[in-house]
mmCIF file of C-alpha atoms in Angstrom:
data_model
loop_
_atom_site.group_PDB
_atom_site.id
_atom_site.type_symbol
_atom_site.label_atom_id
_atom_site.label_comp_id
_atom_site.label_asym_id
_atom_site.label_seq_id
_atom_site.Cartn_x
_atom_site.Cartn_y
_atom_site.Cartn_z
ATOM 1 C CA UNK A 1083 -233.160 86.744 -54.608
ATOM 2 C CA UNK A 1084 -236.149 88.215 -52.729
ATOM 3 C CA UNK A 1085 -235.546 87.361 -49.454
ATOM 4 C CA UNK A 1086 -232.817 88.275 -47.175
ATOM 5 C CA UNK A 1087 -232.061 84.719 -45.834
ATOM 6 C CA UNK A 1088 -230.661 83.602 -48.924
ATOM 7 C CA UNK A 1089 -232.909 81.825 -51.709
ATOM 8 C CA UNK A 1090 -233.825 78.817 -50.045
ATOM 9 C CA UNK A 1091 -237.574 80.195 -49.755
ATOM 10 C CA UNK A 1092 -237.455 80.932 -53.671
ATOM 11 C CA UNK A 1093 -236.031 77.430 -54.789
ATOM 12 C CA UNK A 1094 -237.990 75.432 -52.291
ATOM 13 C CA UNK A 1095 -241.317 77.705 -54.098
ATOM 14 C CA UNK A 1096 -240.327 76.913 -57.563
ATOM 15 C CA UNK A 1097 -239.781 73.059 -56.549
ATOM 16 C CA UNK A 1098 -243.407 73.003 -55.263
ATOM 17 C CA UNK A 1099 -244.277 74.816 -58.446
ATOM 18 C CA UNK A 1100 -242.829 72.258 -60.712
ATOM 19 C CA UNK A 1101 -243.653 69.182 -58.764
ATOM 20 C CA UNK A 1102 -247.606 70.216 -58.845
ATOM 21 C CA UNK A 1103 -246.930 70.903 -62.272
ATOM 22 C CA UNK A 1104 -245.891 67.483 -62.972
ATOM 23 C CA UNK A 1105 -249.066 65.698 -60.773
ATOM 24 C CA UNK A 1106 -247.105 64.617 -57.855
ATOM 25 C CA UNK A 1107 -248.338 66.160 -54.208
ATOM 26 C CA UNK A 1108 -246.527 68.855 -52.392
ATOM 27 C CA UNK A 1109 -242.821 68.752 -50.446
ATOM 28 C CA UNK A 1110 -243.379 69.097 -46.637
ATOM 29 C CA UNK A 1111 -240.165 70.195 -46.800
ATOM 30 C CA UNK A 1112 -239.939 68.676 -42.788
ATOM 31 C CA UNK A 1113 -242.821 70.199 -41.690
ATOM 32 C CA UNK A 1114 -241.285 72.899 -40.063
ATOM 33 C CA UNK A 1115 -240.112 76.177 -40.198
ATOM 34 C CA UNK A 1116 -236.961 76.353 -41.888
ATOM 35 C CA UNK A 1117 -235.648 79.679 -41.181
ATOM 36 C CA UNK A 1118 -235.425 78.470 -37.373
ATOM 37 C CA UNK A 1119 -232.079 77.272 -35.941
ATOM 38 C CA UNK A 1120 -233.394 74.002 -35.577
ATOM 39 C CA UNK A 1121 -232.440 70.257 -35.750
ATOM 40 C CA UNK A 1122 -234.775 70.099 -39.256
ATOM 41 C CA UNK A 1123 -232.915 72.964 -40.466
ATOM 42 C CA UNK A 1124 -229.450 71.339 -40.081
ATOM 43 C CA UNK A 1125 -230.744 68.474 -41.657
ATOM 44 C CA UNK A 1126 -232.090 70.341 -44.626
ATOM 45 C CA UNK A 1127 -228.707 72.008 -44.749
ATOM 46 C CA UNK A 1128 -226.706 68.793 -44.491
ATOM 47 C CA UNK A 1129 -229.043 67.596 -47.499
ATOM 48 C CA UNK A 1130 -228.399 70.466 -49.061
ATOM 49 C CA UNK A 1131 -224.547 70.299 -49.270
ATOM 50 C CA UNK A 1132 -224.909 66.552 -50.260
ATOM 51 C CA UNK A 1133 -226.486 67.112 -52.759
ATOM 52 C CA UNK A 1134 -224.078 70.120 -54.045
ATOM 53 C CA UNK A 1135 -220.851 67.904 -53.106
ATOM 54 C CA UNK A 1136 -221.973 64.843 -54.903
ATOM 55 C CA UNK A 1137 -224.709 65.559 -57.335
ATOM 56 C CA UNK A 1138 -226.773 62.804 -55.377
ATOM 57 C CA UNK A 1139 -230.358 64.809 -54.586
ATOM 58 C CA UNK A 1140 -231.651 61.386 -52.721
ATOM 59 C CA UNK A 1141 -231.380 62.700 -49.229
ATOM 60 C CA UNK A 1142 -233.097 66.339 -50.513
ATOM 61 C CA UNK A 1143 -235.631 64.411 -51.805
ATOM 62 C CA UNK A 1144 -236.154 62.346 -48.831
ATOM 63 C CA UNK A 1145 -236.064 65.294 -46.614
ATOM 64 C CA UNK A 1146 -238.477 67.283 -48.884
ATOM 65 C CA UNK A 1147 -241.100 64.151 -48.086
ATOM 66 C CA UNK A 1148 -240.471 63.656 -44.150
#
């Protein structure tokens, strides 16, 4: 990966990528900076591992529109 936090910046990209490519708007992806130590950023994580640990991507996907 390109960047030295991990690859979160490179698969939240090619998400925006293929949503536009598919007609739908943009992720907001929280509206904040995710590289932070923030609140948003634990949330992101915690959808994150969700997703991973169950194979349910609701709560990504609900993040990724806040």
């Amino acid at each position: 990966h390109p960047f030295p936090n991990g690859n979160g910046r490179l698969a939240r990209q090619i998400a925006d990528l293929l949503i536009g490519a598919m007609g739908y708007p943009a992720f907001s992806w929280g509206s904040f900076d995710l590289a932070d130590a923030s609140s948003v950023r634990r949330r992101y994580i915690e959808a994150l591992q969700e997703a991973d640990a169950t194979t349910d991507v609701i709560g990504l996907v609900e993040f990724a529109r806040t």
